[in-house]
Coordinates of C-alpha atoms and ligand atoms in Angstrom, one line a residue:
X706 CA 12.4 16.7 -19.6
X707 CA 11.9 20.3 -20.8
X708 CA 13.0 21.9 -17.8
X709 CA 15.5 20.7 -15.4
X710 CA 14.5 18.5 -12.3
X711 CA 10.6 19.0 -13.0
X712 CA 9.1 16.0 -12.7
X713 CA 5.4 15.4 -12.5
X714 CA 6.3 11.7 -10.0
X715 CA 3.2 9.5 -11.2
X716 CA 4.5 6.0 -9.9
X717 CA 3.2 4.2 -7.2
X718 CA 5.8 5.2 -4.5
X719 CA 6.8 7.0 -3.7
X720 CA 4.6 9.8 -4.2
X721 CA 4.7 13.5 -4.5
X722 CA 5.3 15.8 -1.4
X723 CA 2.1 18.8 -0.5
X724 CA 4.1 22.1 -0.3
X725 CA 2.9 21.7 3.5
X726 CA 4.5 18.5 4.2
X727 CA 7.8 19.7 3.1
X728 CA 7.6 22.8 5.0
X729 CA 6.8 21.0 8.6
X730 CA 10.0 18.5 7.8
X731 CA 11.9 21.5 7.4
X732 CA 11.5 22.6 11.1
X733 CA 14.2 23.0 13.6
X734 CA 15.0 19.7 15.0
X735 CA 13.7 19.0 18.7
X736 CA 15.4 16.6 21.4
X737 CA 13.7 13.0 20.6
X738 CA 12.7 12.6 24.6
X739 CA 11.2 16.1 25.1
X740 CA 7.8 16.8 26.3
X741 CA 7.1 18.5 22.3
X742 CA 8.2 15.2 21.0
X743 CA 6.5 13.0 23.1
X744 CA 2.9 15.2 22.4
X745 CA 3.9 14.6 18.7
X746 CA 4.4 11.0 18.7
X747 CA 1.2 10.5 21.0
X748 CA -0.6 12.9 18.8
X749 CA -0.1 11.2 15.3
X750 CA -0.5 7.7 16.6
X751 CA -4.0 8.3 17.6
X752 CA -4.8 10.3 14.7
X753 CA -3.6 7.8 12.3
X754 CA -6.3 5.3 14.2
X755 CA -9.5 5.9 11.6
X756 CA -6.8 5.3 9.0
X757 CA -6.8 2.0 10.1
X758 CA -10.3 2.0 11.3
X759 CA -9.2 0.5 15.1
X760 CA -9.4 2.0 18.7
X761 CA -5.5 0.3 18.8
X762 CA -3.0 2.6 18.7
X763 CA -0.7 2.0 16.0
X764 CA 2.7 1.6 16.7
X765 CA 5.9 4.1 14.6
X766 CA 9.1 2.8 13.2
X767 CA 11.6 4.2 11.6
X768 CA 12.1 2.3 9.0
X769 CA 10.7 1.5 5.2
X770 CA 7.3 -0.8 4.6
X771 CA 9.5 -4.2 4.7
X772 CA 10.2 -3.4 8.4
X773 CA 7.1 -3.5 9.3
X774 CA 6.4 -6.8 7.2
X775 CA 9.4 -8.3 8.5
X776 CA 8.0 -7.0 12.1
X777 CA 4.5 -8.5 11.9
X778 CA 6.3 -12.3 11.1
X779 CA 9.0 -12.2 13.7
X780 CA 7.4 -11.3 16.2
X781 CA 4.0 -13.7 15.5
X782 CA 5.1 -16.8 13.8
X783 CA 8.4 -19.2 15.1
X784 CA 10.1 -21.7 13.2
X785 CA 7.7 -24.4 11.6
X786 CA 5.1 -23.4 12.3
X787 CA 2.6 -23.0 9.6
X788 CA 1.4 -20.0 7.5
X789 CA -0.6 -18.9 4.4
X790 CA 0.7 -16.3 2.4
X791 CA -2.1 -15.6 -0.4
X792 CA 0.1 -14.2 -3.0
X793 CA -1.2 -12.1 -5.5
X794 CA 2.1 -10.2 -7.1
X795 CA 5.6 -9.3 -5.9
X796 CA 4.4 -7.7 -2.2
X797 CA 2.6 -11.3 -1.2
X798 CA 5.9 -13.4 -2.6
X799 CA 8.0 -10.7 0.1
X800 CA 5.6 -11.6 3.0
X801 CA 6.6 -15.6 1.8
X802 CA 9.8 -14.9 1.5
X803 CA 10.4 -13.3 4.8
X804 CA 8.5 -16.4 6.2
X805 CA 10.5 -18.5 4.8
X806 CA 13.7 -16.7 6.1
X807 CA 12.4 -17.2 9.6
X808 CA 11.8 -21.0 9.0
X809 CA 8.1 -20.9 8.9
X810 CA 6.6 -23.7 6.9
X811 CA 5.2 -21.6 4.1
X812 CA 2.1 -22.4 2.8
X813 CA 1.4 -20.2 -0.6
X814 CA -1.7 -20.1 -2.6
X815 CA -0.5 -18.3 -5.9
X816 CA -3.0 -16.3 -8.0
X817 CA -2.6 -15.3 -11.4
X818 CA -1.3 -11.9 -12.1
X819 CA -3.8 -9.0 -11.9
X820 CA -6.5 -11.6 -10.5
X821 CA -7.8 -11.3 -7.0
X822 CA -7.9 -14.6 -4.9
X823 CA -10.8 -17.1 -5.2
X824 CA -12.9 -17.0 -2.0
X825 CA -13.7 -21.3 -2.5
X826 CA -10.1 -22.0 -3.1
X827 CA -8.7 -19.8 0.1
X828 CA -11.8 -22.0 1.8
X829 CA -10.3 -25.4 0.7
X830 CA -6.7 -24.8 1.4
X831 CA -7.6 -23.6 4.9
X832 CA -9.7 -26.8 5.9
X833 CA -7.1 -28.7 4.4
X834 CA -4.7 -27.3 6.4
X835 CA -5.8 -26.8 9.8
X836 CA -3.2 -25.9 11.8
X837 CA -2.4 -22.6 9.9
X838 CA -1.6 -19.6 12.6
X839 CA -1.6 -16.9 10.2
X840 CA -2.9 -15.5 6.9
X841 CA -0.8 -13.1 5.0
X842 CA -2.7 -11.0 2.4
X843 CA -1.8 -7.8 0.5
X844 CA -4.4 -5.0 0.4
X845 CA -3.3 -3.5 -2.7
X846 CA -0.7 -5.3 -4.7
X847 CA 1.3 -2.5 -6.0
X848 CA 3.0 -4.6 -8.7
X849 CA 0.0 -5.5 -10.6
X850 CA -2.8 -3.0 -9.5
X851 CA -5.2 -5.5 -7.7
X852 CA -7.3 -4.2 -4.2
X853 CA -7.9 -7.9 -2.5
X854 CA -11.4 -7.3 -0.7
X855 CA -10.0 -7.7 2.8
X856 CA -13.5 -6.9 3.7
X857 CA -15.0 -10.1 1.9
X858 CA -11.6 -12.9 2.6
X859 CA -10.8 -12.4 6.1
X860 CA -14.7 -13.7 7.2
X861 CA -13.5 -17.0 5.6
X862 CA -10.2 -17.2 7.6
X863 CA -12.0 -16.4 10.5
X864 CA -14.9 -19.0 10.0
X865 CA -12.6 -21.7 8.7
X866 CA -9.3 -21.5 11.1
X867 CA -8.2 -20.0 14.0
X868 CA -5.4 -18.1 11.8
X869 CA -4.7 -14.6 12.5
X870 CA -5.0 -12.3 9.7
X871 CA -2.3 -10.1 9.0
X872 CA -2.5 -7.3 6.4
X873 CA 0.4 -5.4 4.0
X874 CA -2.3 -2.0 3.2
X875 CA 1.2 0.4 1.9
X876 CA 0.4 1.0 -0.7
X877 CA -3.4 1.6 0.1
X878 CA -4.1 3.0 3.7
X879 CA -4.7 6.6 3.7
X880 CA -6.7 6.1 0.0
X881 CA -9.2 3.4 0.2
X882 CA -11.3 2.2 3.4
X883 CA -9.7 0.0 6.2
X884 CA -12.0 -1.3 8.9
X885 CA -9.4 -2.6 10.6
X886 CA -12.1 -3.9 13.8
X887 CA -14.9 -4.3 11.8
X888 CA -12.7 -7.1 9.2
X889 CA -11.5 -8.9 12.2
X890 CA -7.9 -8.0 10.7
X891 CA -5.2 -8.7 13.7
X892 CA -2.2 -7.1 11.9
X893 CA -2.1 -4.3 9.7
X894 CA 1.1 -2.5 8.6
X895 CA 1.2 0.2 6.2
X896 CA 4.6 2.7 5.1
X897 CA 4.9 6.5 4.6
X898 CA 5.6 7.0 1.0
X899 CA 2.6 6.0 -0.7
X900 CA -0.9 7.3 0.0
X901 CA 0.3 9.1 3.2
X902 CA 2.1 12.1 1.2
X903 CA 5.5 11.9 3.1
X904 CA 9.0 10.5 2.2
X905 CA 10.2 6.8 2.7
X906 CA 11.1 6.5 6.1
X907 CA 8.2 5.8 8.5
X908 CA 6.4 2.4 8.9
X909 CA 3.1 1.5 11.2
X910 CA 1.6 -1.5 12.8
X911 CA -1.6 -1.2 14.2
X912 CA -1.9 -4.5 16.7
X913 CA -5.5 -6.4 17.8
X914 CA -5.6 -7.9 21.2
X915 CA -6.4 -10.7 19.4
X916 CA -2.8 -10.8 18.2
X917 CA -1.2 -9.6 21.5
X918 CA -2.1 -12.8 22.8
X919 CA -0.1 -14.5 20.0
X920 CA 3.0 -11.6 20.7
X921 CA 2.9 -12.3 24.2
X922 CA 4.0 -16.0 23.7
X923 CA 6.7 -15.5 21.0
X924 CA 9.9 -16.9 22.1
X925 CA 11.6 -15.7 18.2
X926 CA 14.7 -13.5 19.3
X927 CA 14.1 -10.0 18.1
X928 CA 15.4 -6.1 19.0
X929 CA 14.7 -3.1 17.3
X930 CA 11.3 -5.1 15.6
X931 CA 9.8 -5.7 18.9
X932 CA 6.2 -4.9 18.9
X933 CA 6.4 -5.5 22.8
X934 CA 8.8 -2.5 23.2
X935 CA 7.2 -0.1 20.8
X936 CA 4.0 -1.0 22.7
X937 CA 5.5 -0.4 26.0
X938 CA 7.1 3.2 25.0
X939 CA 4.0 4.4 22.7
X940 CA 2.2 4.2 26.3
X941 CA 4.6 7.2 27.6
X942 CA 4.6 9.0 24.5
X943 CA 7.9 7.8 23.1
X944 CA 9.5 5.6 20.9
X945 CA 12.0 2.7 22.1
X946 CA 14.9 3.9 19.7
X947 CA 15.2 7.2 18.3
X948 CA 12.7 8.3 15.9
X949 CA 12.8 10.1 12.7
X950 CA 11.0 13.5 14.2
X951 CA 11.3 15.4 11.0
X952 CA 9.1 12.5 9.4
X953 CA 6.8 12.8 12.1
X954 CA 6.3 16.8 11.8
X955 CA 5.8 15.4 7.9
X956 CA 3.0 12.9 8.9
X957 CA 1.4 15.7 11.5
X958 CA 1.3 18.0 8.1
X959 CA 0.1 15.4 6.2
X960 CA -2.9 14.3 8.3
X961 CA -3.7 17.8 8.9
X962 CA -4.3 17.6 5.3
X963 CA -5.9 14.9 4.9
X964 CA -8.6 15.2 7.9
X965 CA -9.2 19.1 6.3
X966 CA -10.3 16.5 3.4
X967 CA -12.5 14.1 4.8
X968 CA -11.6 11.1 4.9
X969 CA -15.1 9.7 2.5
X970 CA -13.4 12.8 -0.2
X971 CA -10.2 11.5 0.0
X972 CA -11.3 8.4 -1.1
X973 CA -13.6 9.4 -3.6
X974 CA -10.7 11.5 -5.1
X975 CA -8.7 8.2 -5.3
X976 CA -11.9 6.4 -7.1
X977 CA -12.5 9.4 -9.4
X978 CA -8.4 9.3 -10.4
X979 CA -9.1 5.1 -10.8
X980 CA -12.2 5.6 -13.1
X981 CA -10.4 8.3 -15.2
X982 CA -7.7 6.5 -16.0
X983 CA -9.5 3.2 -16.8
X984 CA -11.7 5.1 -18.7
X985 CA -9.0 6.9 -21.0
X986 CA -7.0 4.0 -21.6
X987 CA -9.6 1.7 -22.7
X988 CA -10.7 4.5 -25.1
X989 CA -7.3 3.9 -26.3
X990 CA -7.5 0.1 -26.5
X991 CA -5.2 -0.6 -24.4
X992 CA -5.6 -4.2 -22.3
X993 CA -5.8 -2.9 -18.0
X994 CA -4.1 -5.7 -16.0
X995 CA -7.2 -5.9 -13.7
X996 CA -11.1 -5.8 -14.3
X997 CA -13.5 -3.1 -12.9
X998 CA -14.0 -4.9 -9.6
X999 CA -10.4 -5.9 -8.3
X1000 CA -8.6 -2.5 -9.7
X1001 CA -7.0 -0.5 -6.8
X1002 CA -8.0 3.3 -6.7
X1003 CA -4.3 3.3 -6.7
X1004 CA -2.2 2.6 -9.1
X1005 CA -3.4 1.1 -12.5
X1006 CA -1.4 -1.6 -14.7
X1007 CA -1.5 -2.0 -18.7
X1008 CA -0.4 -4.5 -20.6
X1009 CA 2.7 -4.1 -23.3
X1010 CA 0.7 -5.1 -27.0
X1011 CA 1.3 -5.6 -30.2
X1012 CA 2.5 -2.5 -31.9
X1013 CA 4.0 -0.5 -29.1
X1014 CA 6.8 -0.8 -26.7
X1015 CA 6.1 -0.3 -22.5
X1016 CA 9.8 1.0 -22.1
X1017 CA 9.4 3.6 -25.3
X1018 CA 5.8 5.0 -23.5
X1019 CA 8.2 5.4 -20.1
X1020 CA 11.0 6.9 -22.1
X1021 CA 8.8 9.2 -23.8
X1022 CA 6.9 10.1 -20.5
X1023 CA 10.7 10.7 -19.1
X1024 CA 11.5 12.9 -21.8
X1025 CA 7.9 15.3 -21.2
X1026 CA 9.0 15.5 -17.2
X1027 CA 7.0 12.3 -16.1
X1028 CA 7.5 9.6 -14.7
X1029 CA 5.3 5.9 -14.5
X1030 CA 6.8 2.4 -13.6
X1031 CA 7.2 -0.3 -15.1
X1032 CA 6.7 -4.1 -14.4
X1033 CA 8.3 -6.0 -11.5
X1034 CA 9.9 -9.5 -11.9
X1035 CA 8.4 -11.3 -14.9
X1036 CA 6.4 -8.0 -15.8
X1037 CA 9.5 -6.3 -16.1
X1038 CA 9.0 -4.6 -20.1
X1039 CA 5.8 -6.2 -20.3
X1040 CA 3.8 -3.6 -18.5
X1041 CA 3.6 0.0 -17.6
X1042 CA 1.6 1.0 -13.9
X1043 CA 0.2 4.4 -13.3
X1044 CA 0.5 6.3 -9.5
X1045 CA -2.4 8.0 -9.0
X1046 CA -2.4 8.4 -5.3
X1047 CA -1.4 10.8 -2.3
X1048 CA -1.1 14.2 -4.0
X1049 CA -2.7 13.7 -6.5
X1050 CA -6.2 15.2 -8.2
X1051 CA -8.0 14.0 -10.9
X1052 CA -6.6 16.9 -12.9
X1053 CA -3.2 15.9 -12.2
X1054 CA -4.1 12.6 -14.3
X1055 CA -4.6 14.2 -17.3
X1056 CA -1.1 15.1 -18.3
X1057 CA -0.3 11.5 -17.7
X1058 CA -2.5 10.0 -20.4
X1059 CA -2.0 13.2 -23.0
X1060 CA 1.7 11.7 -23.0
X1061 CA 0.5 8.4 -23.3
X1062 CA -1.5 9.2 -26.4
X1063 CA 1.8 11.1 -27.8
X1064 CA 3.8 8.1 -27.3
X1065 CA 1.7 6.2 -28.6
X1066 CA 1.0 8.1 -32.0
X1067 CA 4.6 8.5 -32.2
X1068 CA 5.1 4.4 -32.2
X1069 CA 2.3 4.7 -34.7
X1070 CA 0.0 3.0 -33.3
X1071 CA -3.7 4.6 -35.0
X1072 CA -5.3 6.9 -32.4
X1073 CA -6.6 10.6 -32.8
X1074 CA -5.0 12.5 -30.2
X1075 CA -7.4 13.7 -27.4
X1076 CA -9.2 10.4 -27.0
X1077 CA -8.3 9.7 -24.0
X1078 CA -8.6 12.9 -22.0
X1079 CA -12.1 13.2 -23.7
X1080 CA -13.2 9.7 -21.7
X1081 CA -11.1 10.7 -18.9
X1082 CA -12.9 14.7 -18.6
X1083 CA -16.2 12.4 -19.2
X1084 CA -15.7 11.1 -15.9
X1085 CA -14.4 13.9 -14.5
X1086 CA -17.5 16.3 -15.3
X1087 CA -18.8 13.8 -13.5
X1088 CA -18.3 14.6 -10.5
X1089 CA -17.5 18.5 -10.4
Ligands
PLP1114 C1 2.3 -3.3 -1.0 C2 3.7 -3.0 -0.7 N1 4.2 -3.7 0.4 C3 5.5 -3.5 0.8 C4 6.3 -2.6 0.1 C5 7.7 -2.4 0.6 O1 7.9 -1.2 1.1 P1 9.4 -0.5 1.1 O2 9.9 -0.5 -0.3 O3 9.1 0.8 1.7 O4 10.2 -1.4 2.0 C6 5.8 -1.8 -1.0 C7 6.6 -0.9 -1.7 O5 6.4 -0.5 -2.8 C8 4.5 -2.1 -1.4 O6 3.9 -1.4 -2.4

């Protein structure tokens, strides 16, 4: 790092902080059951609602994106009953392991690594096994870079089971669509940290009446994850236990922001960033974890090869003030992944890959320097 504590954050959570955000966390505390915190709370829930593209309000924890996970199972599936988990990376084998905690019988279908699911296989699995109650999918699996098109599996749980459909979308909501209605999705729950420019520390569910019905007959003991009582409170403008308000003056900031955007820029920005970096580092060679339909607008994987070293491209990144991620589980040195969401512009990206190609040269692998900005500006020009 050249100088001190500057540090251009590029992995995929969490992300960068606008200027604006930090400010509004910075404001004098207010009593958690005044009428200023009550318009607050009432005001953000229904602004976050095209995020999630429902008319249901969604519902505020405090907490970090495996509340909210852990929330949507307890308080919709009870012991043995039986679930499908489509597992497409480390964020789908969380949803199966939480299942499995509860006592669910846990029903997985595995898909390779950077590979979206096959629409025929879900189809099979889920007339073999008709009494599934719920399918557990992952919008964008932040360990490997995938986007699972919601939009084009949840028509086949819906014509081939009675399942509801319940969606991880943290690390996506906020950069690429969610029709939550339009999808038929019951449960969607999304995290703070990611696209959503804020720190760690909130976590949402937005609820169909669909999967009320299913809440209202849970018997599963539960306290501070009841959906019931954050339903219950959101109604008068509060939250059942005390919220984190400076989060919440964060997240007011932040959609502020964003809604200045537009919603259709903010996720062109994110598809612009996706393109660029694709772009760059297969001028480079380099083998992306994902093909050109499933990548995630995102974050963006590439696989270790011969010649170079994953953990000597993050080292070298560390040393120039940035910082990527690495692999997860059995990734873990065989991969490096990208952030390119929240605050984040296309221009923003290009630091990222000039360090790449430095790191690379330096490991000696054959490349003329400038490369991969030139593909990546190529994209870039674009669109300006
Ligand atoms: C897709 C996805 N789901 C769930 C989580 C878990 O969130 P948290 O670490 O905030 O509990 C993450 C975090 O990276 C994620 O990317």
């Amino acid at each position: 790092m050249f100088i001190a504590n500057k540090i251009n954050l590029r992995i995929p959570g969490p992300t960068p902080i606008p200027p604006a955000v930090q400010a509004a966390m910075n404001k004098p505390m207010i009593g958690h059951r005044s009428k200023e915190a009550s318009t607050l709370i009432s005001e953000v829930s229904e602004r976050l609602k095209p995020f999630f593209g429902t008319n249901e309000s969604p519902l505020l924890f405090s907490g970090s994106g495996t509340s909210v996970l852990e929330a949507a199972v307890v308080n919709t599936v009870q012991p043995e009953e039986e679930v499908l988990v489509v597992v497409t990376g480390v964020f789908g084998d969380r949803f199966a392991k939480i299942l499995t905690e509860y006592g669910a019988t846990v029903r997985r279908y595995d898909v390779d690594w950077g590979k979206t699911p096959d629409p025929d296989a879900l189809k099979k699995i889920l007339q073999q096994h008709p009494n599934i109650k719920a399918v557990f999918f992952t919008q964008c699996e932040t360990s490997t870079g995938v986007l699972n098109p919601i939009d084009k599996l949840s028509p086949i749980v819906k014509e081939f089971s009675n399942a509801l459909i319940i969606v991880d979308a943290v690390s996506s909501l906020g950069a690429v669509p969610f029709e939550m209605n339009d999808w038929n999705v019951d449960i969607t729950v999304a995290g703070s940290q990611k696209a959503l420019m804020i720190p760690a520390g909130l976590a949402f569910a937005a609820v169909s009446q669909n999967a009320w019905n299913v809440i209202e007959q849970n018997k599963n003991p539960k306290f501070y994850l009841d959906f019931k009582r954050y339903r219950d409170n959101l109604l008068k403008g509060t939250t059942p236990f005390t919220p984190a308000v400076s989060l919440l003056f964060g997240l007011q900031a932040a959609l502020e922001l964003l809604e200045e955007e537009g919603l259709a820029q903010v996720f062109n920005r994110h598809e612009i960033m996706k393109q660029m970096t694709r772009s760059a580092l297969r001028a480079l060679s380099l083998p992306l974890m994902t093909n050109d339909t499933d990548a995630s607008p995102t974050v963006t994987s590439v696989y270790q090869a011969d010649g170079w070293d994953s953990e000597a491209v993050r080292s070298d990144l560390k040393k120039m003030g940035i910082v990527i991620a690495g692999g997860q589980q059995h990734l873990k040195g065989k991969i490096f992944r990208i952030g390119h969401m929240g605050y984040c512009d296309p221009l923003d990206i290009l630091p990222v890959l000039s360090a790449i190609e430095i790191s690379l040269k330096k490991q000696n692998v054959s490349l003329s320097l400038g490369t991969a900005l030139q593909a990546a500006e190529e994209v870039l020009s674009n669109h300006v």
